Tab-separated table of C-alpha atoms and ligand atoms in Angstrom:
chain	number	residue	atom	x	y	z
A	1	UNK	CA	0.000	0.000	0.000
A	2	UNK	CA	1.461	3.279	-1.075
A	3	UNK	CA	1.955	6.116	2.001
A	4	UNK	CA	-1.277	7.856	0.218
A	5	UNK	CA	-3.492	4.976	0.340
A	6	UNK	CA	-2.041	4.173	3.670
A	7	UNK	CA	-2.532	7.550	5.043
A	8	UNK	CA	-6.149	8.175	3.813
A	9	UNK	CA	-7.095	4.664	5.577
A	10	UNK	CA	-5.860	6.113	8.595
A	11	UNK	CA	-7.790	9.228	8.486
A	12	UNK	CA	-11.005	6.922	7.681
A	13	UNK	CA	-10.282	4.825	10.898
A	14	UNK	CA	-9.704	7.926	12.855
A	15	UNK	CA	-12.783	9.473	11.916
A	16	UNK	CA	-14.715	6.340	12.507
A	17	UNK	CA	-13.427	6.025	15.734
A	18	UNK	CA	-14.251	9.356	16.561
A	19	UNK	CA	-17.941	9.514	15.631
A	20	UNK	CA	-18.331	5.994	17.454
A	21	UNK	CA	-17.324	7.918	20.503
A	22	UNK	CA	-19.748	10.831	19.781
A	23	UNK	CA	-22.522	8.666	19.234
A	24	UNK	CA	-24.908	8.683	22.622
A	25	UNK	CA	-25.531	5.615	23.770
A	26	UNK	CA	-28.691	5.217	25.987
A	27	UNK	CA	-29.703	2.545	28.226
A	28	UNK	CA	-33.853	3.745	28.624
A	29	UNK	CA	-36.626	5.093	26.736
A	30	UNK	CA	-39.871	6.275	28.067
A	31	UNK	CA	-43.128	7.725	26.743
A	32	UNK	CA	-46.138	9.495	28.739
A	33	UNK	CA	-48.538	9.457	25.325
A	34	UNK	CA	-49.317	11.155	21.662
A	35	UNK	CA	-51.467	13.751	21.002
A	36	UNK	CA	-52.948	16.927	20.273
A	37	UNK	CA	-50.314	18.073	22.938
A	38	UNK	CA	-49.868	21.480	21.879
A	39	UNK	CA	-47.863	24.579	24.465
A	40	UNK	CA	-50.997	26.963	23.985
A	41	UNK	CA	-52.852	24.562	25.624
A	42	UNK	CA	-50.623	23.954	28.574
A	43	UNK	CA	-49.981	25.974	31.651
A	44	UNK	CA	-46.299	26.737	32.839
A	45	UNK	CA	-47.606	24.532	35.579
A	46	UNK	CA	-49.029	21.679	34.143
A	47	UNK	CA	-45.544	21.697	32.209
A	48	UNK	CA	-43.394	21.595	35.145
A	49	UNK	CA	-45.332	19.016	36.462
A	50	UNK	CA	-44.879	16.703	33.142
A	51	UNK	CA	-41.677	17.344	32.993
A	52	UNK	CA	-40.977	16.704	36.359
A	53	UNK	CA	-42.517	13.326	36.832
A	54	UNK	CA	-40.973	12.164	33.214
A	55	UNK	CA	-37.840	13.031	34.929
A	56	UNK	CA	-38.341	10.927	38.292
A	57	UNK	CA	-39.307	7.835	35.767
A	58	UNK	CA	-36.228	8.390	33.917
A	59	UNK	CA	-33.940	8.500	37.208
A	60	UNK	CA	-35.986	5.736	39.107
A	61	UNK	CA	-35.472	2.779	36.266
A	62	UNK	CA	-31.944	4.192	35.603
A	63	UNK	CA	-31.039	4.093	39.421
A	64	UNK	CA	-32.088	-0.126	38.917
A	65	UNK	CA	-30.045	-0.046	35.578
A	66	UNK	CA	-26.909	1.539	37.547
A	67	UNK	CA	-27.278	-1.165	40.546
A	68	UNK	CA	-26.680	-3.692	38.011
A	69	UNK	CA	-30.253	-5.048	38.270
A	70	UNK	CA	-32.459	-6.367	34.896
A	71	UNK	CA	-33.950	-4.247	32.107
A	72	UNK	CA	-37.153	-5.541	33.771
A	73	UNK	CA	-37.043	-3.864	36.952
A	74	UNK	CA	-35.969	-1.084	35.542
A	75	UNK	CA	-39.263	-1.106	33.295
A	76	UNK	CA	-41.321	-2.184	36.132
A	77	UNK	CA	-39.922	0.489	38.296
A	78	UNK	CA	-40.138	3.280	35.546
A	79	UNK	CA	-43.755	2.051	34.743
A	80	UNK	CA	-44.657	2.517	38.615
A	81	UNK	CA	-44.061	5.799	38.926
A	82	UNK	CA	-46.147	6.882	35.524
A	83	UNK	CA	-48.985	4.618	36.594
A	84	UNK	CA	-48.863	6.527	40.027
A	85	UNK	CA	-49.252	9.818	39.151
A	86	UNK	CA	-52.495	11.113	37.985
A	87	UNK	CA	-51.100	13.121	34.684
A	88	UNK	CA	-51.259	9.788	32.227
A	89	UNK	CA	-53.956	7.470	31.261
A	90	UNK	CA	-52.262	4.383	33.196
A	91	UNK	CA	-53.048	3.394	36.679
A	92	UNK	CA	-54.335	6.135	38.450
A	93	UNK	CA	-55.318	8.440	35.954
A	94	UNK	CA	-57.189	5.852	33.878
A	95	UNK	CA	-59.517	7.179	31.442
A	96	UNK	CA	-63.170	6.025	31.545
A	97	UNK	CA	-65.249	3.353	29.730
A	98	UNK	CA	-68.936	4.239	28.304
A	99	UNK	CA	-70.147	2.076	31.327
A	100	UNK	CA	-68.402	4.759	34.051
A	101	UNK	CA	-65.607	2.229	34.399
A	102	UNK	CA	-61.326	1.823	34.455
A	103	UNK	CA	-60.287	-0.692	32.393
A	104	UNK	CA	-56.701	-0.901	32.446
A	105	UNK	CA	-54.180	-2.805	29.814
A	106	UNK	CA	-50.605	-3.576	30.336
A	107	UNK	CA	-47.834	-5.886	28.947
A	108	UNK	CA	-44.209	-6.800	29.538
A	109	UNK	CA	-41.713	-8.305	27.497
A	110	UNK	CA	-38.240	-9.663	28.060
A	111	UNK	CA	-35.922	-9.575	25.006
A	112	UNK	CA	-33.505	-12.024	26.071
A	113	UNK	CA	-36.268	-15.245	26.413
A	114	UNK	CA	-39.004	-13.691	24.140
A	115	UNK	CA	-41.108	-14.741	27.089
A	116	UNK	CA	-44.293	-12.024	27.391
A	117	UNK	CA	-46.981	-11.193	29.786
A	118	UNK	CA	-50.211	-8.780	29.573
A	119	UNK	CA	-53.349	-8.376	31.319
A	120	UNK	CA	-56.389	-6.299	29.694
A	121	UNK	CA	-59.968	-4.834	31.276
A	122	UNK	CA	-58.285	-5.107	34.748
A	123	UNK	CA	-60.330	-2.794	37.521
A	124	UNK	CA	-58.563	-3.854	40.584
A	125	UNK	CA	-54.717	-4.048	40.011
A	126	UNK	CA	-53.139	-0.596	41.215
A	127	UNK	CA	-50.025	-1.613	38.985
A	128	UNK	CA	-50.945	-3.790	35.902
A	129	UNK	CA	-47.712	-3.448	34.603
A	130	UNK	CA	-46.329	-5.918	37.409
A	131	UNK	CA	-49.669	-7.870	36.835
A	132	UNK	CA	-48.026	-8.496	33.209
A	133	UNK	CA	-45.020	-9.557	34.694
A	134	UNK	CA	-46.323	-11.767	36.961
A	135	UNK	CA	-48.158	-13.400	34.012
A	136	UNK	CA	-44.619	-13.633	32.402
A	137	UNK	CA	-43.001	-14.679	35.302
A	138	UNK	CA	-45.649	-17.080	37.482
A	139	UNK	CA	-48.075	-18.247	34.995
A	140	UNK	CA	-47.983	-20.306	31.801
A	141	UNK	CA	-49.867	-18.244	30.216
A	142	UNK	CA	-49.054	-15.135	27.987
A	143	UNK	CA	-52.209	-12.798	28.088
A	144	UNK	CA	-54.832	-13.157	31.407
A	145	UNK	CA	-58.589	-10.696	31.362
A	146	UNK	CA	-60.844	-9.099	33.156
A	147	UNK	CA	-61.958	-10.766	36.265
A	148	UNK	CA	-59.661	-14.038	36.074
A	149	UNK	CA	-56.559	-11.623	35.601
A	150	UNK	CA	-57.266	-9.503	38.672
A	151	UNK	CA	-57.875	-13.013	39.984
A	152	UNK	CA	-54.526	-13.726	39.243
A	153	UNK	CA	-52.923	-10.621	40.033
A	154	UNK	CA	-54.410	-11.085	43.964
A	155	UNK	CA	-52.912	-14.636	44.049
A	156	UNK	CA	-49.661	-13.535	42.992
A	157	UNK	CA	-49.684	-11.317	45.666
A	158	UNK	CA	-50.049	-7.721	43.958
A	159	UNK	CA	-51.286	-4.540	45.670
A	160	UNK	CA	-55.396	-4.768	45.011
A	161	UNK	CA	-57.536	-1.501	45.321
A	162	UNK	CA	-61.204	-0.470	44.925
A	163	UNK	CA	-62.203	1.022	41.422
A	164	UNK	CA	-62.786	3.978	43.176
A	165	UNK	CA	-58.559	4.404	43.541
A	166	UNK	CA	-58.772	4.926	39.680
A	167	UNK	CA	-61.628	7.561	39.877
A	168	UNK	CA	-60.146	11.289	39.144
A	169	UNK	CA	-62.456	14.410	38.194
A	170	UNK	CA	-60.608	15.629	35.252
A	171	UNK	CA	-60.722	11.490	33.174
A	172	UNK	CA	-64.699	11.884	35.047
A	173	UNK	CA	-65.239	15.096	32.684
A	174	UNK	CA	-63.330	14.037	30.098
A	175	UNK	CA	-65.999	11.137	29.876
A	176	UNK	CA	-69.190	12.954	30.402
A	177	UNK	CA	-67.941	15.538	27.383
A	178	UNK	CA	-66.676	12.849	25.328
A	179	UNK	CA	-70.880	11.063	25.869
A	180	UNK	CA	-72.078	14.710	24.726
A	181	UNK	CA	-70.170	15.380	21.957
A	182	UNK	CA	-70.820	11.629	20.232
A	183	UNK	CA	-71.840	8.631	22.228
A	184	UNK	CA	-70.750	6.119	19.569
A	185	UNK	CA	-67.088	6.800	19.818
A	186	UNK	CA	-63.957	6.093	21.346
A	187	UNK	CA	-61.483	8.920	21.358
A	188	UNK	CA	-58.025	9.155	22.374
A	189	UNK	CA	-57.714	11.096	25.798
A	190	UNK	CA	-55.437	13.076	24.440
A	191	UNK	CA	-57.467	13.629	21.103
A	192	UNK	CA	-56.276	13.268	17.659
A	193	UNK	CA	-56.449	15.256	14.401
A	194	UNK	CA	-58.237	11.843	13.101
A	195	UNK	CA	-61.034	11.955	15.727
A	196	UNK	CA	-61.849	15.914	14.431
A	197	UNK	CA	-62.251	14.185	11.245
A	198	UNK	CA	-64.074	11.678	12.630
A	199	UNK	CA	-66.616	15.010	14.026
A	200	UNK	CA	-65.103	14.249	17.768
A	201	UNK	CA	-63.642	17.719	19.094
A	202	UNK	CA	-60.385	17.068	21.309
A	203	UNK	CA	-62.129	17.759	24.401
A	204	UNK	CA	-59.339	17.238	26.335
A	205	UNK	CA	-55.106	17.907	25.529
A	206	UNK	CA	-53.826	15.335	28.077
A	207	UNK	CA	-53.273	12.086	28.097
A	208	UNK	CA	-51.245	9.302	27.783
A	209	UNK	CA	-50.578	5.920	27.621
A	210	UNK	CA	-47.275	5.076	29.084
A	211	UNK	CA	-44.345	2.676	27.923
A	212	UNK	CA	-40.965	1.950	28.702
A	213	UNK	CA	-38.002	0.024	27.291
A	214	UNK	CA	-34.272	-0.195	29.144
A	215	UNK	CA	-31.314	-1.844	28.433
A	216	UNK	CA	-29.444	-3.468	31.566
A	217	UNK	CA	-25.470	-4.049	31.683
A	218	UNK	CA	-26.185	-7.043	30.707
A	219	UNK	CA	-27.032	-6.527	27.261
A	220	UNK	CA	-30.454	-7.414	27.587
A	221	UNK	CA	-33.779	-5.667	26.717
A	222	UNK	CA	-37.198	-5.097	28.126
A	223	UNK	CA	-40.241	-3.364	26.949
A	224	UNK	CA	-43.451	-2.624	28.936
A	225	UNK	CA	-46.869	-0.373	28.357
A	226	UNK	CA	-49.744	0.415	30.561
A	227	UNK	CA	-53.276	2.070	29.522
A	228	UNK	CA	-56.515	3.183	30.076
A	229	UNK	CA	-57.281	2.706	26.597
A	230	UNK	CA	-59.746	5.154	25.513
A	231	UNK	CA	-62.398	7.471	26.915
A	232	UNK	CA	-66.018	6.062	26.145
A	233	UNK	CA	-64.254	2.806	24.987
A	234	UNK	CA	-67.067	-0.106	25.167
A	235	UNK	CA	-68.196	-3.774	25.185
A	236	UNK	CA	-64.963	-4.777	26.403
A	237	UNK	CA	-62.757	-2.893	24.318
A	238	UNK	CA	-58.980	-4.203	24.222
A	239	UNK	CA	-56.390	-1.267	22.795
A	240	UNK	CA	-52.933	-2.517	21.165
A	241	UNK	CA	-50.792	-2.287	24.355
A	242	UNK	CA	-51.457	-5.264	25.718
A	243	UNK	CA	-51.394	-7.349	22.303
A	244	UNK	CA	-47.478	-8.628	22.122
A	245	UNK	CA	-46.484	-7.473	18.387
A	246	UNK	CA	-48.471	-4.765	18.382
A	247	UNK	CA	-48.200	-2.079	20.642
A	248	UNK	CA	-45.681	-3.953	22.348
A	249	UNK	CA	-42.643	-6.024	21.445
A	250	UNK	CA	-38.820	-7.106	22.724
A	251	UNK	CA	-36.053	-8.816	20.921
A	252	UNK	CA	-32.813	-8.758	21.749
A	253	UNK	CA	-31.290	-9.423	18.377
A	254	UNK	CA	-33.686	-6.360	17.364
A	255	UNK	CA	-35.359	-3.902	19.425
A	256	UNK	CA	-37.250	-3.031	22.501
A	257	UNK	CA	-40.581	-1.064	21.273
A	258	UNK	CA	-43.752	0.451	23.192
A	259	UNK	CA	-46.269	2.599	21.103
A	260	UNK	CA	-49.300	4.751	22.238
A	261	UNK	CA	-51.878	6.173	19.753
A	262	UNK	CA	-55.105	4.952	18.294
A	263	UNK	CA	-54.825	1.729	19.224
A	264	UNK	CA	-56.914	-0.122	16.447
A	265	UNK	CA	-54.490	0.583	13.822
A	266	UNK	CA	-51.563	-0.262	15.666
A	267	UNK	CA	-53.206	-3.848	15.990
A	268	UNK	CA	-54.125	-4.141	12.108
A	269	UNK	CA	-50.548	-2.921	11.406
A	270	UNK	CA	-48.633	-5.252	14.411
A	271	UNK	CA	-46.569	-2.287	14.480
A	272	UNK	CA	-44.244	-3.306	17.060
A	273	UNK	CA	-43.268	-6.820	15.489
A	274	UNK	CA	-42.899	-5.332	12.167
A	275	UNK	CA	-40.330	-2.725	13.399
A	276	UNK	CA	-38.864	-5.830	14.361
A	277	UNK	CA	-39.095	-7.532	11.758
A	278	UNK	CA	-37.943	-4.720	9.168
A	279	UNK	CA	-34.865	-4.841	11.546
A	280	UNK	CA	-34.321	-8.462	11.475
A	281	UNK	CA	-35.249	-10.068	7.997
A	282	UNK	CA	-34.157	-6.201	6.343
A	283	UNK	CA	-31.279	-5.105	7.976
A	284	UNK	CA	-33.030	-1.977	8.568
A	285	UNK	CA	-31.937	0.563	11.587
A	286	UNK	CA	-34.530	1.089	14.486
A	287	UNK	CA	-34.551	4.437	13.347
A	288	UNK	CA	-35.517	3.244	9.554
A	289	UNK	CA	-37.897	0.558	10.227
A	290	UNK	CA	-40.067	2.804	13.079
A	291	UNK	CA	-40.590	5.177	10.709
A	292	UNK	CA	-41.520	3.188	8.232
A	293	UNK	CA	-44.060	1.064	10.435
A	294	UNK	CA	-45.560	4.552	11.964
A	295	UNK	CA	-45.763	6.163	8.358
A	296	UNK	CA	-48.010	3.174	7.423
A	297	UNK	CA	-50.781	3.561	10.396
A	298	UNK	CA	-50.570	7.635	9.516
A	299	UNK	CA	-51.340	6.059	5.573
A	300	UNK	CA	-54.209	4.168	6.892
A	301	UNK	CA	-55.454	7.440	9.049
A	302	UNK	CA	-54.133	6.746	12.380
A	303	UNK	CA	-51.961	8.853	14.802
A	304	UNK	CA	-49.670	8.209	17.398
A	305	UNK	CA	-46.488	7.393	18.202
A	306	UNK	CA	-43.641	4.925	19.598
A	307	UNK	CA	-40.872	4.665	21.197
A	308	UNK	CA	-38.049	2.448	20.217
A	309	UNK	CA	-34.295	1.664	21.893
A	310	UNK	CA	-31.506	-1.456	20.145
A	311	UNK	CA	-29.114	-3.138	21.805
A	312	UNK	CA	-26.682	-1.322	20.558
A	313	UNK	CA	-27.902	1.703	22.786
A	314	UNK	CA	-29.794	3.482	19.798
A	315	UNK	CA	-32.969	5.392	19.838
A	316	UNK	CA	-36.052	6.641	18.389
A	317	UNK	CA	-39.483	8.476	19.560
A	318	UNK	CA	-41.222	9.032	15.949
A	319	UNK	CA	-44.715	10.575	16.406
A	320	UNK	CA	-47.312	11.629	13.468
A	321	UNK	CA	-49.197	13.994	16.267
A	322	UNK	CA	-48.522	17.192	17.491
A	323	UNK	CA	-46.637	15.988	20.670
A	324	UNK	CA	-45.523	13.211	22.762
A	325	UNK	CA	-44.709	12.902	26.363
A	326	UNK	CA	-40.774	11.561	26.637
A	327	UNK	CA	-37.500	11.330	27.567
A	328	UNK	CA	-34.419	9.403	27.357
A	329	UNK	CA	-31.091	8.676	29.851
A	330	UNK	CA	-28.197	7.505	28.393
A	331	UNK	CA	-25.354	5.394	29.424
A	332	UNK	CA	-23.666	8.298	31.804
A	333	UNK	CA	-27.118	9.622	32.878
A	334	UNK	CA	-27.807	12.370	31.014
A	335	UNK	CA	-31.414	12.811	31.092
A	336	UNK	CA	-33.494	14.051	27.996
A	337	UNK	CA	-37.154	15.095	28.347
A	338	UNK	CA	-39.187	16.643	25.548
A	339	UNK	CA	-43.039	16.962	24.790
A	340	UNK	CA	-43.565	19.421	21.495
A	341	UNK	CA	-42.510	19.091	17.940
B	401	LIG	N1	-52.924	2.961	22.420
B	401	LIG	C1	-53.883	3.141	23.470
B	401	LIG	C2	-55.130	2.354	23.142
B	401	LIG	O1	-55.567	2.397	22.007
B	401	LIG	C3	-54.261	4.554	23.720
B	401	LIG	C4	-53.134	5.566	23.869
B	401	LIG	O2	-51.994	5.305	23.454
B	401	LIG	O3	-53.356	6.640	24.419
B	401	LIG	O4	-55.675	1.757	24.033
């Protein structure tokens, strides 16, 4: 090799080098919900307060990642304090049924086994996201409902609460407006540019599902989401975050992924396994094959977004809406929160 050739490969390596050491690599990925989440709409307040509890999440499941515990704590734990606080539709904070109701939807999956868990139309479990674990974890089963998984969830020795722990005035309101305006339909809690098309006026800018997905020091990924589902949602309604594949999916070889949006298209699309998928069979980067997957439920005329993290410490937060709750940490705990465009 002459000294030019030589030299030029040397200035290739060094510049390789060099942007492998820029690139961020993050060990968690959280979302809070998409939506018509627009800053004219939101007090200084109410942002603070986002903002705030996006950044306790963040700290919480990276303070499990730093103790050298699994990506599934860390999810677990980062779910907890989301489905906690009032602001989202998860836990407490729940939007309502038609029937006056909390139906809540979680699911967990582990990205080392492929082994999965969810529970849907639960009304007792304060946490369903551990309820999904547990069905993981302590059952042979991969998806447990309504009164057989709360059931469950009291065997395995979970934290049961009245319904009424899920009741809060503003999800109440949201309801009773939602029955006014059109008492055929679902709408997002956070409200959608499809459901104005639909003739449903975004009564209400907050919402959201919630979703998480870490990366432990042991190279392994989890993935977990936790709903309400939908204000006005009826006749046993089941969204997409409990259905592993679609609004929820783990692979190691691939990605971890958690969506949040209308939840019927995310199911006809099995968003989350084709984002796997796309990475797997195509080669594709997580950051290629989510937007590819979320560009085809904005196609068919849903909104929404997802959240996506590799193994390789690489992530994405696509949305087609104006906004999403979330925030990212990275290896040496930087913490990134964001909620506009
Ligand atoms: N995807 C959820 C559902 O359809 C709703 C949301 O993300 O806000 O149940």
């Amino acid at each position: 090799m002459k000294i030019f050739e030589r030299s030029v490969l040397f200035l290739i390596v060094l510049f390789t080098l060099n942007v492998s050491a820029q690139q961020k690599k993050y060990v968690m990925v959280i979302h809070g919900g998409a939506g018509t989440i627009l800053k004219k709409n939101m007090t200084p307040e109410k942002e603070a307060a986002y903002i705030a509890v996006l950044t306790q999440a963040l700290q919480t499941g990276y303070a499990q990642i730093k103790a050298g515990k699994s990506s599934l704590d860390a999810v677990e734990a980062t779910i907890h304090v989301l489905e906690n606080d009032p602001h989202f539709n998860a836990g407490k904070g729940a939007v309502f049924t038609h029937e006056g109701k909390n139906e809540l939807d979680a699911a967990m999956m582990d990205g080392k086994t492929l082994m999965a868990g969810a529970v849907a139309g639960v009304t007792t479990i304060k946490n369903p996201i551990s309820a999904a674990r547990a069905v993981m974890e302590k059952s042979e089963h991969v998806m447990l409902v309504g009164a057989g998984a709360d059931l469950f969830a009291k065997e395995a020795g979970l934290e049961i609460v009245d319904p009424k722990y899920f009741w809060t005035k503003e999800r109440w309101d949201g309801l009773q407006q939602a029955i006014k305006e059109d008492s055929t339909k679902a709408v997002l809690d956070h409200g959608s540019k499809k459901s104005e098309l639909l003739g449903i006026k975004n009564h209400d800018y907050k919402f959201g599902t919630v979703g998480c997905v870490a990366l432990d020091k042991a190279g392994n990924l989890a993935a977990g989401t936790s709903t309400g589902g939908m204000t006005n949602k009826k006749y046993g309604r089941v969204g997409d975050a409990p259905i592993i594949g679609a609004g929820t999916y783990c692979n190691n070889e691939t990605a971890g992924i958690s969506c949040t949006g209308w939840g019927e298209f995310y199911i006809r699309n099995v968003v989350a396994k084709t984002i796997s998928d796309l990475m797997e069979y195509k080669g594709l980067s997580v950051i290629e094959a989510s937007k590819i997957a979320l560009d085809k439920v904005g196609k068919m005329g849903g909104d929404g977004g997802l959240i996506a993290l590799d193994r390789k410490g690489n992530i994405t937060m696509p949305f087609n809406t104006e906004g999403m709750y979330r925030g990212a940490i990275t290896a040496d705990g930087k913490i990134e929160v964001s909620i506009y465009k």
